[in-house]
mmCIF file of C-alpha atoms and ligand atoms in Angstrom:
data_model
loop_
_atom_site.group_PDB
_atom_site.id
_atom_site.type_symbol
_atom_site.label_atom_id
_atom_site.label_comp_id
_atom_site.label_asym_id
_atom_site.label_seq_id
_atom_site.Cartn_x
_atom_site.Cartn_y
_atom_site.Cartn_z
ATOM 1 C CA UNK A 1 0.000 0.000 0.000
ATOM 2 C CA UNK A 2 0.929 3.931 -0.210
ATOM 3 C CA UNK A 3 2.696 6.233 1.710
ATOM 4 C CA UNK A 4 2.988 9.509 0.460
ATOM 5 C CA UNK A 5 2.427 7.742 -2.973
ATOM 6 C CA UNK A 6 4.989 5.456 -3.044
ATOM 7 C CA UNK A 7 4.220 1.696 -2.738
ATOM 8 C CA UNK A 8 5.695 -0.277 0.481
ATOM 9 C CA UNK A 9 5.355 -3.373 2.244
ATOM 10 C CA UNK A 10 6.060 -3.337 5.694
ATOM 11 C CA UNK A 11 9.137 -5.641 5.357
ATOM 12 C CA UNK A 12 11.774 -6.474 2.351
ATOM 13 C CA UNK A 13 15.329 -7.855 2.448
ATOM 14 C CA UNK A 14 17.632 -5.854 0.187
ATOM 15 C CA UNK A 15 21.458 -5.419 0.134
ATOM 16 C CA UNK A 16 21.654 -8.262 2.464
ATOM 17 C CA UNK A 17 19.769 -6.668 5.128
ATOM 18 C CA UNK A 18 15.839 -7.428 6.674
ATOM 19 C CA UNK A 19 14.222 -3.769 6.226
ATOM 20 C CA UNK A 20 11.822 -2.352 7.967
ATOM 21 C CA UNK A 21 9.544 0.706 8.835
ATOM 22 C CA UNK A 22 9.994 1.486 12.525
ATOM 23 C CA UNK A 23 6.235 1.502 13.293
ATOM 24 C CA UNK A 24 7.165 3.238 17.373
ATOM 25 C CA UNK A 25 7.839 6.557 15.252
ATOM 26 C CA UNK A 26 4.436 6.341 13.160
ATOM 27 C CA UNK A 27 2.884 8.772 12.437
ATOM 28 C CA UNK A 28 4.983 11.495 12.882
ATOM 29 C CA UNK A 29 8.331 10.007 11.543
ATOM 30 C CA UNK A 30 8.340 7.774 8.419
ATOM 31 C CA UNK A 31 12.023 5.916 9.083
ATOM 32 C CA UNK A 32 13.259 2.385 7.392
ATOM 33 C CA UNK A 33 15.450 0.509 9.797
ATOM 34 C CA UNK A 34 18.239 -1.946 8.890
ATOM 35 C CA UNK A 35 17.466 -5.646 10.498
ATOM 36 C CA UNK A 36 21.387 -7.296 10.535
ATOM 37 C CA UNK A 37 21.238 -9.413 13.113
ATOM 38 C CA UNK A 38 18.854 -11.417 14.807
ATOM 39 C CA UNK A 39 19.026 -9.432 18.214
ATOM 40 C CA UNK A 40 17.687 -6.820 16.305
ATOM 41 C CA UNK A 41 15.106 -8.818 15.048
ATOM 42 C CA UNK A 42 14.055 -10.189 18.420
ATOM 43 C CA UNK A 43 14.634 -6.420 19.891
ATOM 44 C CA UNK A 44 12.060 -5.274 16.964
ATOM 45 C CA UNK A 45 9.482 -7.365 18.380
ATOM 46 C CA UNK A 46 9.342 -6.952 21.598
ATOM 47 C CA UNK A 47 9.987 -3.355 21.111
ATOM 48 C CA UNK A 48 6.789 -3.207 18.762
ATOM 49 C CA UNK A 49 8.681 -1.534 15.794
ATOM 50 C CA UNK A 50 6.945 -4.576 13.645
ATOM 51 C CA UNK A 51 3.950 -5.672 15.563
ATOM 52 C CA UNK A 52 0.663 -7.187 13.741
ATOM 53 C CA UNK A 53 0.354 -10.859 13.793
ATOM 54 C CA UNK A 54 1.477 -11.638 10.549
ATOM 55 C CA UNK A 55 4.269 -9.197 10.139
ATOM 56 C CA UNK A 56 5.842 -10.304 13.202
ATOM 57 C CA UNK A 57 5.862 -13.800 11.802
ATOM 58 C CA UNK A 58 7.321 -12.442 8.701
ATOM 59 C CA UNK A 59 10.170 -10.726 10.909
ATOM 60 C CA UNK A 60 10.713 -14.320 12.957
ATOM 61 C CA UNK A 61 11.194 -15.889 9.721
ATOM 62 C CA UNK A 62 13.478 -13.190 8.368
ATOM 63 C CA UNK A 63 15.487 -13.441 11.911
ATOM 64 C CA UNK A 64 16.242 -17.453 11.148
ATOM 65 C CA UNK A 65 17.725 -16.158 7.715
ATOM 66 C CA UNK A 66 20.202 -13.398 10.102
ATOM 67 C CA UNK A 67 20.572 -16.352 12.327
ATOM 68 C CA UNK A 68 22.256 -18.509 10.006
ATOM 69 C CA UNK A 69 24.296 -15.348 8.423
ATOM 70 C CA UNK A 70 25.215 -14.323 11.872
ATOM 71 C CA UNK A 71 26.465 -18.329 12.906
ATOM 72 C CA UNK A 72 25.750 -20.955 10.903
ATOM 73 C CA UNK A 73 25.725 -23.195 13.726
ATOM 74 C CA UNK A 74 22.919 -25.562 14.230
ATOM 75 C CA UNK A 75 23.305 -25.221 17.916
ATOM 76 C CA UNK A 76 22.756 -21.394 17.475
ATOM 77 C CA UNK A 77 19.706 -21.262 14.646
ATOM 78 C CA UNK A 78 18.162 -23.517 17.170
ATOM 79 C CA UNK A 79 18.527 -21.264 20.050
ATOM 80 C CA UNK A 80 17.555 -18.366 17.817
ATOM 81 C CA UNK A 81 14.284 -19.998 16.873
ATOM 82 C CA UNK A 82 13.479 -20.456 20.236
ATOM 83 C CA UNK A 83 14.085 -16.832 21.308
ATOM 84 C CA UNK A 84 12.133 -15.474 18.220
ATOM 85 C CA UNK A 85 9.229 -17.698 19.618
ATOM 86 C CA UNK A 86 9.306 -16.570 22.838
ATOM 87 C CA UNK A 87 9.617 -12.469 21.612
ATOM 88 C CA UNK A 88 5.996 -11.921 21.941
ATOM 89 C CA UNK A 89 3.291 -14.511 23.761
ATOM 90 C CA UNK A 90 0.370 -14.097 21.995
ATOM 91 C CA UNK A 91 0.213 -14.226 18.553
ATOM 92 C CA UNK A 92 0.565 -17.656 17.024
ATOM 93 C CA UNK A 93 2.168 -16.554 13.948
ATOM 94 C CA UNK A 94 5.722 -16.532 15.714
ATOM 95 C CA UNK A 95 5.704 -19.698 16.395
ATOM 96 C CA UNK A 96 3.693 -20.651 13.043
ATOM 97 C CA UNK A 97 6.194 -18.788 10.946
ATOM 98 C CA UNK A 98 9.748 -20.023 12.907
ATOM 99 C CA UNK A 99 8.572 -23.655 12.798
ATOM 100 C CA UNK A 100 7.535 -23.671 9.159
ATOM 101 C CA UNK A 101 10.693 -22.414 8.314
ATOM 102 C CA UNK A 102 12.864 -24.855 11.184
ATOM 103 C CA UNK A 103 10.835 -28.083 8.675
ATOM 104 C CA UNK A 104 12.448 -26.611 5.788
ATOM 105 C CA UNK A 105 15.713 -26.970 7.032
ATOM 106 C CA UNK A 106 15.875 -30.449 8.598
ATOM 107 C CA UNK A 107 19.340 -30.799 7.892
ATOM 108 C CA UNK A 108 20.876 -27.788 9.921
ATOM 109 C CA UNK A 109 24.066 -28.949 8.683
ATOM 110 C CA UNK A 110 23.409 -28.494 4.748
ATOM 111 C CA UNK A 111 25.415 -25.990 3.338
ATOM 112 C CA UNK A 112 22.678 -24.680 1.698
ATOM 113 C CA UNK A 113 20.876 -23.209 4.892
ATOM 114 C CA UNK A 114 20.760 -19.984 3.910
ATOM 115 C CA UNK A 115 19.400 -20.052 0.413
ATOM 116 C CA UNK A 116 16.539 -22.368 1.627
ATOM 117 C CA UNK A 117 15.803 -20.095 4.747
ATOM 118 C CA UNK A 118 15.897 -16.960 2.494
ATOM 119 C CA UNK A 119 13.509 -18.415 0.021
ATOM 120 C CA UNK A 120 11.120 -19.503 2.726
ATOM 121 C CA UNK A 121 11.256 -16.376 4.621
ATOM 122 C CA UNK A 122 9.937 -14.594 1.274
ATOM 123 C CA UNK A 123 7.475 -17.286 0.267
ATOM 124 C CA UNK A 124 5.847 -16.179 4.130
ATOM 125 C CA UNK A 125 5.718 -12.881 3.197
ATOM 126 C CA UNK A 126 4.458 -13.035 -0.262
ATOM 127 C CA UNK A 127 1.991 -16.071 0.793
ATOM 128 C CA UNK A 128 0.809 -13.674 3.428
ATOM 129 C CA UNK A 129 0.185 -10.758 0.764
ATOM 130 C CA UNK A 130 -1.461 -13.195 -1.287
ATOM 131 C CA UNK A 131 -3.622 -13.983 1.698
ATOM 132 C CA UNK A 132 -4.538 -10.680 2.655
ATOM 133 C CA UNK A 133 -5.622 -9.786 -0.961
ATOM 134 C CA UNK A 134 -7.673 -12.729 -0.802
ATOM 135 C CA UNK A 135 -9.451 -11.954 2.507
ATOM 136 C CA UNK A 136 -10.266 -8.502 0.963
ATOM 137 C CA UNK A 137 -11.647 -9.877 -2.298
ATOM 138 C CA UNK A 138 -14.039 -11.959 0.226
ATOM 139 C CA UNK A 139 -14.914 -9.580 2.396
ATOM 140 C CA UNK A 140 -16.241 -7.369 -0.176
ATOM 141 C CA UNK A 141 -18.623 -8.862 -0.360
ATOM 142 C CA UNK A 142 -20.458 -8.182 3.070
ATOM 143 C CA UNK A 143 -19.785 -4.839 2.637
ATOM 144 C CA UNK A 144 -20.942 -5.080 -1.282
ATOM 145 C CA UNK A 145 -24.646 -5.680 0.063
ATOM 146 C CA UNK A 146 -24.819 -3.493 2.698
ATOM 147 C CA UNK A 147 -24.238 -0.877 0.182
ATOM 148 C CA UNK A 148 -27.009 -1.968 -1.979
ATOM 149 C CA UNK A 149 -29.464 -2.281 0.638
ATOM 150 C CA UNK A 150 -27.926 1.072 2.390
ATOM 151 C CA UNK A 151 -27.527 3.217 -0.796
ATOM 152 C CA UNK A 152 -25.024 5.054 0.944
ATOM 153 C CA UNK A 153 -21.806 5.539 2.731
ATOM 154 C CA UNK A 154 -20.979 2.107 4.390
ATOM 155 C CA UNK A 155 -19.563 2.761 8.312
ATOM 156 C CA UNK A 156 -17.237 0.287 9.309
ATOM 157 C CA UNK A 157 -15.576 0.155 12.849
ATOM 158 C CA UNK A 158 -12.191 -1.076 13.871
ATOM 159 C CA UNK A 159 -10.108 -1.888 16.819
ATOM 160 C CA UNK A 160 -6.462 -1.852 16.923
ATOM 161 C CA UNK A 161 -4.437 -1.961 13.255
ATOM 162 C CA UNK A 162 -5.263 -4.939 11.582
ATOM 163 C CA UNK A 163 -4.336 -2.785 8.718
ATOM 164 C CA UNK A 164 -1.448 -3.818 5.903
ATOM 165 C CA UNK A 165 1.168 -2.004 8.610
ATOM 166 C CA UNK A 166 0.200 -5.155 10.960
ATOM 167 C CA UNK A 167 0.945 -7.725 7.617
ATOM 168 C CA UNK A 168 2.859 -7.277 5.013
ATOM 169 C CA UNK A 169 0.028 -5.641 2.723
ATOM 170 C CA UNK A 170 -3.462 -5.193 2.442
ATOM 171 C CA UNK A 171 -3.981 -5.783 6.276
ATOM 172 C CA UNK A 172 -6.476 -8.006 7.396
ATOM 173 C CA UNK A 173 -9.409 -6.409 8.622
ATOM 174 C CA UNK A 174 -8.426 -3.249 6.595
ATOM 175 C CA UNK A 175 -8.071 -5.204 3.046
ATOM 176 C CA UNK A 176 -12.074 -5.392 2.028
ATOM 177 C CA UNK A 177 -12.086 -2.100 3.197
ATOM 178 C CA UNK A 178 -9.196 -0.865 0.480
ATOM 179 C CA UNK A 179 -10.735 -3.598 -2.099
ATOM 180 C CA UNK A 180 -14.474 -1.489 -1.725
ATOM 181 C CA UNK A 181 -12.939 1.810 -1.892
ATOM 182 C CA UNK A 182 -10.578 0.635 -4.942
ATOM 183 C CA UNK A 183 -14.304 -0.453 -6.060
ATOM 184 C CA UNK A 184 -16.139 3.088 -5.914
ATOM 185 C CA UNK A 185 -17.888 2.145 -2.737
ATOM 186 C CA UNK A 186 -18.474 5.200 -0.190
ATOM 187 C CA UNK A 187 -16.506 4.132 2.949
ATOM 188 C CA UNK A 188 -16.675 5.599 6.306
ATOM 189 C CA UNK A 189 -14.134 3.944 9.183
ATOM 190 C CA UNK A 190 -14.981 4.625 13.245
ATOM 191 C CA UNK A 191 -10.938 3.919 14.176
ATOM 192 C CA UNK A 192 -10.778 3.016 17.727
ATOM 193 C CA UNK A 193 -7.883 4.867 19.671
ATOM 194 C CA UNK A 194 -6.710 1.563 21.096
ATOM 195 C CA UNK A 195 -4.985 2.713 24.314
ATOM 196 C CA UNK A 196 -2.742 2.137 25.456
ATOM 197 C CA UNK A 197 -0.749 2.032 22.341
ATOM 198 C CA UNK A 198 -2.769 3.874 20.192
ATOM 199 C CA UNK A 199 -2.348 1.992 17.526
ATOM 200 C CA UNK A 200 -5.663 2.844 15.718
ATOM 201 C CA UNK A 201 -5.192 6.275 16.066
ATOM 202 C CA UNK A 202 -1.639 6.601 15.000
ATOM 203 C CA UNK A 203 -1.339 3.508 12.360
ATOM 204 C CA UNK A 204 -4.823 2.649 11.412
ATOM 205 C CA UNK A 205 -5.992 6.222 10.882
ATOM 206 C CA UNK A 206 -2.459 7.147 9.268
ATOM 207 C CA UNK A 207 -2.571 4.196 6.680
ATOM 208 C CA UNK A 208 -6.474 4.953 6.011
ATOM 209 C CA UNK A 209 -5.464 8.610 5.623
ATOM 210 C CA UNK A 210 -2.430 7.489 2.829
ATOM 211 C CA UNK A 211 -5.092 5.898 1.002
ATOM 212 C CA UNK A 212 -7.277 8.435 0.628
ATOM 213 C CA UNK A 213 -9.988 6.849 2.800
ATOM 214 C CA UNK A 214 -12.629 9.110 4.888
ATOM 215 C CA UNK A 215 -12.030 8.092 8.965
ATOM 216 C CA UNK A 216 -12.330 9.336 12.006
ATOM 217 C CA UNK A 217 -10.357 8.462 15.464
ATOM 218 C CA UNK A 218 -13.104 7.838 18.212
ATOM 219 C CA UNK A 219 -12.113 6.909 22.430
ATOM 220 C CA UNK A 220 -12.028 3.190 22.495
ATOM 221 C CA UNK A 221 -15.709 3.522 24.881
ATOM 222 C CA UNK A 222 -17.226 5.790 21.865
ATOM 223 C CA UNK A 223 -18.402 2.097 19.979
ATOM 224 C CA UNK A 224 -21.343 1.657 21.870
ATOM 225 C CA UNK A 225 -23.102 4.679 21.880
ATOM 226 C CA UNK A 226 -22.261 4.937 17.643
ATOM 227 C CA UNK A 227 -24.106 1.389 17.828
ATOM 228 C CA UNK A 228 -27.263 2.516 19.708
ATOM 229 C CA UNK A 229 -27.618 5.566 17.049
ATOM 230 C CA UNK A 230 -27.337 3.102 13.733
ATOM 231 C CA UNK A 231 -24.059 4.589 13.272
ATOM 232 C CA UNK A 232 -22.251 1.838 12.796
ATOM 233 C CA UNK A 233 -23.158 -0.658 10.086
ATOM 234 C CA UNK A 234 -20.227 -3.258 10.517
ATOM 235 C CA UNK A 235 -17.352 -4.098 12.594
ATOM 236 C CA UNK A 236 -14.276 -5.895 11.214
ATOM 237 C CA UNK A 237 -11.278 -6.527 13.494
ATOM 238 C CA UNK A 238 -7.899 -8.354 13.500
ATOM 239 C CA UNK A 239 -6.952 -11.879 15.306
ATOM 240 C CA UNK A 240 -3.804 -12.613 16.651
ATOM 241 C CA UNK A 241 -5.033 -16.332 17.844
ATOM 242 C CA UNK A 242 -7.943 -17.699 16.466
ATOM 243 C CA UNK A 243 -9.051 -21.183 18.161
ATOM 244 C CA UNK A 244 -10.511 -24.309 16.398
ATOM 245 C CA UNK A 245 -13.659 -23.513 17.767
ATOM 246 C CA UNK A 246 -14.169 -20.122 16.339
ATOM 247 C CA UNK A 247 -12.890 -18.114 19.793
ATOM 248 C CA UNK A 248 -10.577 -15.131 18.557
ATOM 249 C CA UNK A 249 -7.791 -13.696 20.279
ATOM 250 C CA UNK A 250 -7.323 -9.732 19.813
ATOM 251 C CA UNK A 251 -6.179 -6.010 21.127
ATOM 252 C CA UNK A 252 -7.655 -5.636 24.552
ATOM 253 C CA UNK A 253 -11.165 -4.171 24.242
ATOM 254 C CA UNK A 254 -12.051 -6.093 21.456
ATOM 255 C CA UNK A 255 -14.248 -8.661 23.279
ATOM 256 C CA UNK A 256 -16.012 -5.532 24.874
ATOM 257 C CA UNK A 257 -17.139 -4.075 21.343
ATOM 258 C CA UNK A 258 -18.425 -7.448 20.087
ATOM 259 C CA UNK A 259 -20.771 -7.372 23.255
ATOM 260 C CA UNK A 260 -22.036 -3.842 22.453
ATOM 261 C CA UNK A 261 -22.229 -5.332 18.646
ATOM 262 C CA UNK A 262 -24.448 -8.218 19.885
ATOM 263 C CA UNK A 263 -26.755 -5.453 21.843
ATOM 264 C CA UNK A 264 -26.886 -3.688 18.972
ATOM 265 C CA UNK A 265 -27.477 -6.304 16.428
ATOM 266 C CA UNK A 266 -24.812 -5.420 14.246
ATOM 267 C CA UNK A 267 -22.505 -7.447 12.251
ATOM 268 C CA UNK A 268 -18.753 -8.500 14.296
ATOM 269 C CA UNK A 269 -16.180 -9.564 11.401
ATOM 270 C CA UNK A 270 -12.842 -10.986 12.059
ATOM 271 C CA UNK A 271 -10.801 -11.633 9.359
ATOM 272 C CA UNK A 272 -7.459 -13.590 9.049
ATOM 273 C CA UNK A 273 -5.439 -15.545 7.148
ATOM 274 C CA UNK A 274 -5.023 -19.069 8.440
ATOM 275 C CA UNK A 275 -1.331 -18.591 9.738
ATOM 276 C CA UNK A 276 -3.192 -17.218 12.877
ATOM 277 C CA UNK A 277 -5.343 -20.062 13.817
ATOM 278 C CA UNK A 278 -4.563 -22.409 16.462
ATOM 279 C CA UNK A 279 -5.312 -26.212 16.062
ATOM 280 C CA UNK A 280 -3.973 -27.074 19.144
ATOM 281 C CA UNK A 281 -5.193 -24.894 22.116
ATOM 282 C CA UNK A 282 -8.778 -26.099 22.723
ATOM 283 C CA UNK A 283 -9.699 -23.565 25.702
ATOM 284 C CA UNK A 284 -9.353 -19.804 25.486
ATOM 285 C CA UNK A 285 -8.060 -19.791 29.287
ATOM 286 C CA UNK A 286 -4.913 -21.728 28.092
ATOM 287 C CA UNK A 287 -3.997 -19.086 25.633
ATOM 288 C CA UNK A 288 -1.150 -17.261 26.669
ATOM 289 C CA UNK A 289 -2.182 -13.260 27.041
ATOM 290 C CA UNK A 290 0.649 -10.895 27.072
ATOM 291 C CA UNK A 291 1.400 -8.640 30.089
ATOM 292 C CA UNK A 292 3.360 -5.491 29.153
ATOM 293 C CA UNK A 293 4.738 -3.028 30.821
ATOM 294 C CA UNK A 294 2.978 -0.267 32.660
ATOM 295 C CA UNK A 295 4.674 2.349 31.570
ATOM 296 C CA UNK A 296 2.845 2.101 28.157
ATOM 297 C CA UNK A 297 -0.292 3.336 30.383
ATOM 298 C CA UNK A 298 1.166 5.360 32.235
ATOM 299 C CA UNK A 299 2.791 7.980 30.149
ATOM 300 C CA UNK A 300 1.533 8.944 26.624
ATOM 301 C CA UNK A 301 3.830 9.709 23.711
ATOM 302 C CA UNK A 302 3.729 12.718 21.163
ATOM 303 C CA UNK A 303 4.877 15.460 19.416
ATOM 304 C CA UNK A 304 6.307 19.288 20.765
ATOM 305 C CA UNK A 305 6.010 22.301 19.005
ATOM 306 C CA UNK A 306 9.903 21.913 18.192
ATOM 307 C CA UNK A 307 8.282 18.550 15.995
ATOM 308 C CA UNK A 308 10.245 16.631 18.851
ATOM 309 C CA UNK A 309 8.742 12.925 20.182
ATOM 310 C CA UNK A 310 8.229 13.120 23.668
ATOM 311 C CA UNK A 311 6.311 11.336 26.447
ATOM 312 C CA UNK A 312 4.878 12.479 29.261
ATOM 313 C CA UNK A 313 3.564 11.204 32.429
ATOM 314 C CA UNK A 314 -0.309 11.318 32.822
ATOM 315 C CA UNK A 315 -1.425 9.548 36.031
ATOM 316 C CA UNK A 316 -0.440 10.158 39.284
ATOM 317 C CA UNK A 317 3.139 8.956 40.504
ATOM 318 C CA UNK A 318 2.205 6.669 42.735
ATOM 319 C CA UNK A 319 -0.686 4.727 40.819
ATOM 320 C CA UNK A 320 -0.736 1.214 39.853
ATOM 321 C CA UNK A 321 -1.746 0.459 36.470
ATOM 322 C CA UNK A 322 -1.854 -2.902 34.907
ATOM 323 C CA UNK A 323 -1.253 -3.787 31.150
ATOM 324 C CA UNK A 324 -2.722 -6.581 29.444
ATOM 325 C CA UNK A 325 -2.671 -6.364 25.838
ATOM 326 C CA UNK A 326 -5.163 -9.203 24.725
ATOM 327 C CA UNK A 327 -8.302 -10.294 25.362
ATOM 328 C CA UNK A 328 -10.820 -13.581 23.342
ATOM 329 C CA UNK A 329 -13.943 -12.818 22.520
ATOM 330 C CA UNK A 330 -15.963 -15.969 22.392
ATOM 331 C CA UNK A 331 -17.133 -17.403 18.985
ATOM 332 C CA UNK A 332 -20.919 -16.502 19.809
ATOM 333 C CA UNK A 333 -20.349 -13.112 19.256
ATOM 334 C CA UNK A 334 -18.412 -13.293 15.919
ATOM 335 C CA UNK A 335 -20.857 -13.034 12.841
ATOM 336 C CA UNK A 336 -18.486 -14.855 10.719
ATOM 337 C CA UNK A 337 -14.709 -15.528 10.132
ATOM 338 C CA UNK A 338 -12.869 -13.900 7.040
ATOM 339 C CA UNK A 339 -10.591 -15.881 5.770
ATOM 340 C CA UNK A 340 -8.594 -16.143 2.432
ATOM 341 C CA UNK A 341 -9.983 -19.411 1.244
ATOM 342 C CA UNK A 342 -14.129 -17.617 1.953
ATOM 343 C CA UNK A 343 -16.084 -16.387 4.687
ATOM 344 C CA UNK A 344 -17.514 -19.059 7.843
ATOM 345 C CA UNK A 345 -18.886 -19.287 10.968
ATOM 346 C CA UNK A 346 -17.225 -18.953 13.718
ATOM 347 C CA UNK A 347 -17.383 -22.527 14.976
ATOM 348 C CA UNK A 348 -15.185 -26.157 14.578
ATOM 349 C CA UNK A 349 -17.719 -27.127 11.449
ATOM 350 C CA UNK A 350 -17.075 -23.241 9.801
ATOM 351 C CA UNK A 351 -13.639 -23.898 9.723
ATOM 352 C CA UNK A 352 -12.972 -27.414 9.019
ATOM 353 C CA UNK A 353 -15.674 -26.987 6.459
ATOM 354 C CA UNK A 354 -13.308 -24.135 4.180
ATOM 355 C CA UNK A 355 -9.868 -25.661 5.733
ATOM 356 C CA UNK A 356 -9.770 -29.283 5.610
HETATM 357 O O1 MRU B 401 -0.052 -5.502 19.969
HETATM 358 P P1 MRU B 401 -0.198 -5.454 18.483
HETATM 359 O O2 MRU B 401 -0.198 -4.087 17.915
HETATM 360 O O3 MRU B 401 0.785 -6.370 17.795
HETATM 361 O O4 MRU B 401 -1.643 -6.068 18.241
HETATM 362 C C1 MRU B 401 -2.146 -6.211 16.945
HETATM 363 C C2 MRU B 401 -3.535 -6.706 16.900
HETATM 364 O O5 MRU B 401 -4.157 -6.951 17.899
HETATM 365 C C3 MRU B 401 -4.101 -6.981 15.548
HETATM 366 O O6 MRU B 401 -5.483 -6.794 15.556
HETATM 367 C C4 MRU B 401 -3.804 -8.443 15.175
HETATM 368 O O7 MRU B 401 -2.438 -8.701 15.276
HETATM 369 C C5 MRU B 401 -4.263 -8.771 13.824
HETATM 370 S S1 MRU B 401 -3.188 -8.083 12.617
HETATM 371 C C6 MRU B 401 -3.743 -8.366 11.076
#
């Protein structure tokens, strides 16, 4: 997708480095950082300079490839793919993307290592791509007939960035959105804030704004009252986990704006592309939800008059705050599951039915 007119994805390996856009200066600074190692790849992680389900798979898989440059060592790429794993809890597409690639090189002592971790590192990133455009062309759809009913401008709300900066393109949640606009179809989006990272506000609404699509940032409590008023038409969200059983793991809040949906009667859309589903976990209490640190509530980050980034603390000193990142919302409450092989319900028969 565009930024300032020029097409990006949100991760490319070029003069023998793993490029990225450093998403913790977004939107105020638009820098590409140099990947060379896989510390920095683990470091980008955790430090949420590539966060998004998929995209921090593609970065795991891209950290095996600096791995091997770094120490060919079997010894090492195996320690490496266990770090990358453990970089971030929740989203299954770590571990999805490091494993996938750890089967393609069975033989850690093959002297091709490299070229065959290279290659697969790419084919995750352009399979995910291909995904994404997918989940947009079937998500259209939904959005198709609620124009023709509506005759007019379709309101979609989102939570978090499930946008193309969270893959690497077309987003998830965001790509029917891009595929109806690309289509002529009047588009409004209700962007959730998402404290306490903000990351609707400063990468959903940013990336909506780049492609020319009409949006506006609401408090992450605004949802339900836009819902009572027939404001709201649709919601589509992200996943970073999505269980067997049609239970979806996503940015805190989200199970709180499929209730208000359900009140409301209005259709809750997840879409994702099948690296995020988990076929093992069977109950949403075993999946591991990340704890980070308080400081992200605690202070909020910005930019002075001098055009300066700085953060300031907002609650009193001595406060507690706590920080979970994640939350499920049940499969009840999700109208239906967009994936890149079609649209199902959120249950064990939706999803074995499209992915056998
Ligand atoms: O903590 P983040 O910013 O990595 O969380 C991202 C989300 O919750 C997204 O909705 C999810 O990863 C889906 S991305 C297509």
């Amino acid at each position: 997708m565009k930024i300032q007119n020029k097409e990006y994805r949100t991760i490319w390996y070029e003069d023998d480095v793993v490029k990225i856009i450093d998403q913790t200066k977004l939107p105020h600074q638009f820098i590409i950082k140099d990947l060379k190692t896989v510390k920095d790849a683990i470091k980008a992680i955790k430090l949420m300079e590539v966060r998004g389900a998929p995209l921090i798979g593609g970065t795991a898989a891209y950290g095996i490839v600096l791995a091997i440059k770094e120490n060919p060592n079997p010894k090492f790429i195996q320690k490496s793919a266990k770090e990358l794993i453990q970089s971030r809890p929740t989203a299954i597409n770590l571990k999805w993307a490091v494993d996938r690639i750890m089967k393609k090189l069975a033989d850690l002592n093959n002297d091709k290592v490299l070229d065959i971790a290279l290659n697969e590192a790419k084919e995750i990133c352009d399979e995910d791509e291909r995904f994404c455009k997918n989940i947009g062309i079937n998500g259209l759809k939904i959005i198709e007939e609620i124009y023709k009913r509506k005759k007019n401008t379709v309101n979609i709300l989102t939570h978090c960035n499930a946008g193309w900066l969270a893959t690497i393109n077309w987003g998830t949640a965001t790509s029917p959105i891009y595929h109806a606009h690309k289509k002529g179809i009047p588009i409004h989006v209700w962007v959730d804030e998402t404290r306490p990272r903000n990351q609707g506000a400063n990468l959903t609404s940013y990336e909506l704004n780049e492609e020319g699509i009409n949006n506006t940032i609401i408090a992450d409590n605004t949802g339900g009252i836009l819902m009572q008023r027939g404001d709201v038409d649709m919601c589509i969200v992200g996943t970073d986990r999505t269980l067997s059983n049609g239970d979806v793991c996503n940015k805190i809040g989200t199970y709180l704006k499929a209730l208000a949906a359900h009140d409301n009667s209005v259709p809750f859309y997840v879409a994702l592309p099948s690296s995020t589903i988990d076929w093992d976990i069977k109950n949403a209490k075993d999946i591991p939800i990340e704890e980070r640190n308080a400081e992200e509530l605690s202070h909020v980050e910005g930019i002075d008059e001098n055009n300066e980034i700085k953060k300031v603390l907002i609650y009193p000193i001595k406060s507690k705050a706590m920080n979970l990142a994640f939350d499920v919302t049940p499969a009840k409450y999700v109208t239906g599951l967009i994936t890149e092989k079609g649209i199902c319900e959120a249950s064990t028969d939706g999803l074995k039915k499209i992915f056998k």
